[in-house]
CSV table of C-alpha atoms in Angstrom, one decimal:
chain,number,residue,atom,x,y,z
J,1,MET,CA,115.2,131.5,107.5
J,2,CYS,CA,111.4,131.5,107.2
J,3,ILE,CA,109.4,133.5,104.6
J,4,ARG,CA,106.0,134.3,106.0
J,5,ASP,CA,104.4,135.5,102.8
J,6,ARG,CA,104.8,137.3,99.5
J,7,GLY,CA,107.0,134.6,97.9
J,8,ARG,CA,106.5,132.4,94.9
J,9,VAL,CA,108.3,129.6,93.0
J,10,GLN,CA,108.8,129.9,89.3
J,11,GLN,CA,111.1,128.7,86.5
J,12,ASN,CA,114.5,130.1,86.7
J,13,GLN,CA,115.1,132.6,83.9
J,14,PHE,CA,118.5,133.7,85.2
J,15,LYS,CA,120.5,130.5,84.7
J,16,ARG,CA,123.5,132.6,83.8
J,17,TYR,CA,123.7,133.6,87.4
J,18,VAL,CA,121.8,130.8,89.3
J,19,LYS,CA,122.2,127.2,88.0
J,20,HIS,CA,118.9,125.8,89.1
J,21,ASP,CA,115.7,124.9,87.3
J,22,PHE,CA,113.5,126.9,89.7
J,23,CYS,CA,114.0,129.9,91.9
J,24,LEU,CA,112.1,131.6,94.7
J,25,ILE,CA,110.9,135.2,93.9
J,26,LEU,CA,110.2,137.5,96.8
J,27,GLU,CA,108.0,140.6,96.6
J,28,ALA,CA,109.3,143.9,97.8
J,29,ASP,CA,107.1,143.7,101.0
J,30,ALA,CA,107.9,140.0,101.7
J,31,MET,CA,108.5,139.3,105.4
J,32,ILE,CA,111.6,137.2,106.3
J,33,GLN,CA,112.1,135.8,109.8
J,34,GLU,CA,115.1,133.9,111.2
J,35,VAL,CA,114.1,130.7,113.0
J,36,GLN,CA,115.8,127.6,114.5
J,37,ASP,CA,116.2,124.7,112.0
J,38,ASN,CA,114.5,122.2,114.3
J,39,THR,CA,111.3,124.2,114.3
J,40,ILE,CA,110.8,124.0,110.5
J,41,ARG,CA,108.7,121.3,109.0
J,42,SER,CA,109.9,120.4,105.5
J,43,PHE,CA,106.4,119.1,104.5
J,44,LYS,CA,102.9,118.7,106.0
J,45,PHE,CA,100.8,115.6,106.0
J,46,ASP,CA,97.1,115.4,105.2
J,47,PHE,CA,96.3,111.8,106.0
J,48,LYS,CA,93.5,109.9,104.3
J,49,SER,CA,92.2,106.4,105.0
J,50,ILE,CA,93.3,103.5,102.8
J,51,GLU,CA,89.5,102.9,102.4
J,52,LYS,CA,89.4,106.3,100.6
J,53,VAL,CA,91.4,104.8,97.7
J,54,ARG,CA,88.2,103.2,96.4
J,55,GLU,CA,86.8,106.7,95.6
J,56,LEU,CA,90.0,108.0,93.9
J,57,ASN,CA,91.0,107.9,90.3
J,58,PRO,CA,94.3,106.7,88.8
J,59,ARG,CA,97.0,109.3,89.2
J,60,ASP,CA,95.3,110.9,92.2
J,61,THR,CA,97.6,111.4,95.2
J,62,LEU,CA,97.0,111.1,98.9
J,63,ASP,CA,98.9,110.9,102.2
J,64,VAL,CA,98.6,107.7,104.2
J,65,ILE,CA,99.9,106.4,107.5
J,66,GLY,CA,99.9,102.7,108.3
J,67,VAL,CA,101.8,99.6,109.4
J,68,ILE,CA,103.9,97.5,107.0
J,69,GLN,CA,102.1,94.1,106.9
J,70,TYR,CA,104.5,92.6,104.3
J,71,ALA,CA,107.8,93.9,102.9
J,72,GLU,CA,109.5,92.3,99.9
J,73,PRO,CA,113.1,91.5,100.7
J,74,GLN,CA,115.5,94.0,99.1
J,75,PRO,CA,116.8,92.4,95.8
J,76,GLU,CA,120.3,91.1,95.9
J,77,SER,CA,122.4,90.4,92.8
J,78,GLU,CA,123.9,87.0,92.1
J,79,PRO,CA,127.6,86.7,91.4
J,80,GLY,CA,128.2,87.7,87.8
J,81,GLN,CA,124.6,88.6,87.4
J,82,PRO,CA,124.1,92.2,88.4
J,83,LEU,CA,120.5,93.5,88.9
J,84,SER,CA,118.9,95.6,86.3
J,85,ASN,CA,118.5,99.3,87.3
J,86,GLU,CA,114.7,98.8,87.4
J,87,ARG,CA,114.8,95.7,89.6
J,88,ALA,CA,117.3,97.2,92.0
J,89,MET,CA,115.2,100.3,92.5
J,90,MET,CA,111.8,98.7,93.0
J,91,ARG,CA,110.3,97.0,96.0
J,92,LYS,CA,106.7,96.0,96.9
J,93,ILE,CA,105.2,96.3,100.4
J,94,THR,CA,101.7,95.9,101.9
J,95,ILE,CA,100.4,98.4,104.5
J,96,PHE,CA,97.2,98.6,106.6
J,97,ASP,CA,95.7,101.5,108.6
J,98,LEU,CA,93.0,102.2,111.2
J,99,SER,CA,90.3,101.4,108.6
J,100,LYS,CA,91.5,97.8,109.0
J,101,PHE,CA,92.1,97.6,105.2
J,102,SER,CA,95.4,96.8,103.6
J,103,ILE,CA,96.7,97.8,100.2
J,104,ASN,CA,99.8,97.1,98.1
J,105,VAL,CA,102.4,99.8,97.6
J,106,THR,CA,105.2,99.8,95.0
J,107,LEU,CA,108.3,101.7,96.1
J,108,TRP,CA,110.5,103.2,93.4
J,109,GLY,CA,113.9,104.8,93.3
J,110,ASP,CA,115.8,105.8,96.4
J,111,ILE,CA,112.7,105.2,98.5
J,112,ALA,CA,112.9,101.5,97.6
J,113,THR,CA,116.3,101.2,99.2
J,114,GLN,CA,115.5,103.4,102.2
J,115,ALA,CA,116.5,102.0,105.6
J,116,GLY,CA,113.9,100.9,108.1
J,117,ILE,CA,111.4,99.4,105.7
J,118,ARG,CA,110.4,96.1,107.4
J,119,GLU,CA,107.3,94.3,108.6
J,120,GLY,CA,105.7,95.9,111.7
J,121,VAL,CA,107.1,99.3,111.2
J,122,ILE,CA,104.7,102.3,111.0
J,123,ILE,CA,105.3,104.5,107.9
J,124,ALA,CA,103.8,107.7,106.5
J,125,LEU,CA,103.7,108.4,102.8
J,126,LYS,CA,103.4,111.9,101.4
J,127,GLU,CA,101.8,112.1,97.9
J,128,ALA,CA,101.4,108.4,97.2
J,129,HIS,CA,100.0,107.9,93.7
J,130,VAL,CA,96.9,105.7,92.9
J,131,ARG,CA,97.4,103.1,90.3
J,132,GLU,CA,94.9,100.7,88.7
J,133,PHE,CA,95.4,97.4,87.0
J,134,HIS,CA,92.5,95.0,86.1
J,135,ASN,CA,90.1,97.1,88.3
J,136,GLU,CA,92.4,96.7,91.3
J,137,LYS,CA,93.9,99.8,92.8
J,138,SER,CA,97.2,100.1,94.5
J,139,LEU,CA,99.6,102.8,95.6
J,140,SER,CA,103.0,103.8,94.1
J,141,THR,CA,105.7,106.3,94.8
J,142,SER,CA,107.2,108.9,92.5
J,143,THR,CA,110.0,111.5,92.7
J,144,SER,CA,107.5,113.7,94.6
J,145,THR,CA,106.7,111.1,97.3
J,146,ARG,CA,108.2,111.3,100.7
J,147,LEU,CA,108.3,108.3,103.1
J,148,VAL,CA,109.0,108.6,106.8
J,149,THR,CA,109.4,105.5,109.0
J,150,GLY,CA,109.5,104.5,112.6
J,151,ASP,CA,111.1,106.8,115.1
J,152,ARG,CA,111.6,109.5,112.5
J,153,LEU,CA,107.8,110.1,112.6
J,154,LEU,CA,108.3,111.3,116.2
J,155,ASP,CA,110.6,114.1,114.9
J,156,THR,CA,108.0,115.4,112.4
J,157,ASN,CA,105.7,116.7,115.1
J,158,ILE,CA,102.6,115.7,113.2
J,159,PRO,CA,99.3,116.5,114.8
J,160,GLU,CA,98.1,112.9,114.3
J,161,MET,CA,100.5,111.5,116.8
J,162,ASN,CA,97.6,109.7,118.5
J,163,MET,CA,97.2,107.7,115.3
J,164,ILE,CA,100.6,106.1,115.9
J,165,GLU,CA,99.5,104.8,119.3
J,166,LEU,CA,96.3,103.5,117.9
J,167,LEU,CA,98.1,101.7,115.1
J,168,LYS,CA,100.4,100.0,117.5
J,169,ASN,CA,97.5,98.5,119.4
J,170,LEU,CA,95.4,97.5,116.3
J,171,ASP,CA,94.4,93.8,116.2
J,172,THR,CA,96.0,92.5,113.0
J,173,LYS,CA,93.5,89.6,112.8
J,174,GLU,CA,90.9,92.0,111.7
J,175,ILE,CA,92.9,93.3,108.7
J,176,ARG,CA,91.5,92.5,105.2
J,177,PRO,CA,92.6,93.5,101.7
J,178,LEU,CA,90.9,96.6,100.3
J,179,PHE,CA,90.6,94.6,97.0
J,180,GLU,CA,89.9,90.9,97.5
J,181,GLN,CA,92.0,88.5,95.4
J,182,GLY,CA,90.0,87.3,92.4
J,183,ALA,CA,87.4,90.2,92.5
J,184,ARG,CA,89.1,91.8,89.6
J,185,ASN,CA,89.1,88.7,87.4
J,186,PRO,CA,86.9,89.3,84.4
J,187,ARG,CA,86.4,85.5,84.1
J,188,GLY,CA,85.0,85.3,87.6
J,189,ASN,CA,86.4,83.3,90.5
J,190,CYS,CA,88.9,80.7,89.3
J,191,GLU,CA,90.2,77.6,91.1
J,192,MET,CA,93.4,78.4,93.0
J,193,LYS,CA,96.3,76.1,92.0
J,194,SER,CA,100.1,76.1,92.5
J,195,ILE,CA,102.4,76.4,89.5
J,196,ALA,CA,103.5,72.8,90.1
J,197,GLU,CA,99.9,71.6,89.9
J,198,VAL,CA,99.3,73.5,86.7
J,199,THR,CA,102.4,72.0,85.2
J,200,ALA,CA,101.4,68.5,86.1
J,201,GLU,CA,98.0,68.9,84.5
J,202,ALA,CA,99.3,70.5,81.4
J,203,GLU,CA,99.4,67.2,79.5
J,204,SER,CA,95.7,66.7,80.0
J,205,LEU,CA,94.8,69.9,78.2
J,206,VAL,CA,94.0,68.9,74.7
J,207,GLY,CA,92.6,70.5,71.5
J,208,GLU,CA,91.7,74.2,71.6
J,209,GLU,CA,90.4,74.0,75.2
J,210,THR,CA,91.6,76.9,77.4
J,211,LYS,CA,91.6,76.4,81.1
J,212,TRP,CA,92.1,79.4,83.5
J,213,PHE,CA,93.7,79.3,87.0
J,214,ASP,CA,94.5,81.7,89.7
J,215,VAL,CA,98.1,81.1,90.6
J,216,LYS,CA,99.6,82.3,93.9
J,217,ALA,CA,103.4,82.5,93.7
């Protein structure tokens, strides 16, 4: 079924009869047309460049399409130590697009456990949310976000199909982070050290002196 016009979604005031939070109200002159299921698109993309994130504010949303540059392994529980609900339903990835910029994305809930999320796969995110921490912006999913991966993109019949071919042929050597590491540090650029190096030097820190490091772990 396809409703062409004269329909609106509103809170359900008839829960005695229909047990849903929202319902679709049709006007008397609404036009309803029967169509084949495979011709209906459940949602529409309006892709923006990752570079556009610089101009957006926290909590703004956008649609992006890009390639997974890094995908955090799905968390696995140790024997006798089950994962917390939060850890089991959270996963971090990094994606890049045709702007040749990359950005970090945090996946939450069912999206975090969705199949096909791995390095080198092209994904599309519908309504990714902008987040900001220490002046560095990233993307995050919510219950309203939709993620489509790999071959499933071919089934969505998106007008930007040419973008997929361009992404496949993009030279990854030209990719750089949208926000350079250390740029957000209010203390300026710090010396990069490993955790082992910092631990080894801890005994040399005396008195009230405070020493800052950037740690990559």
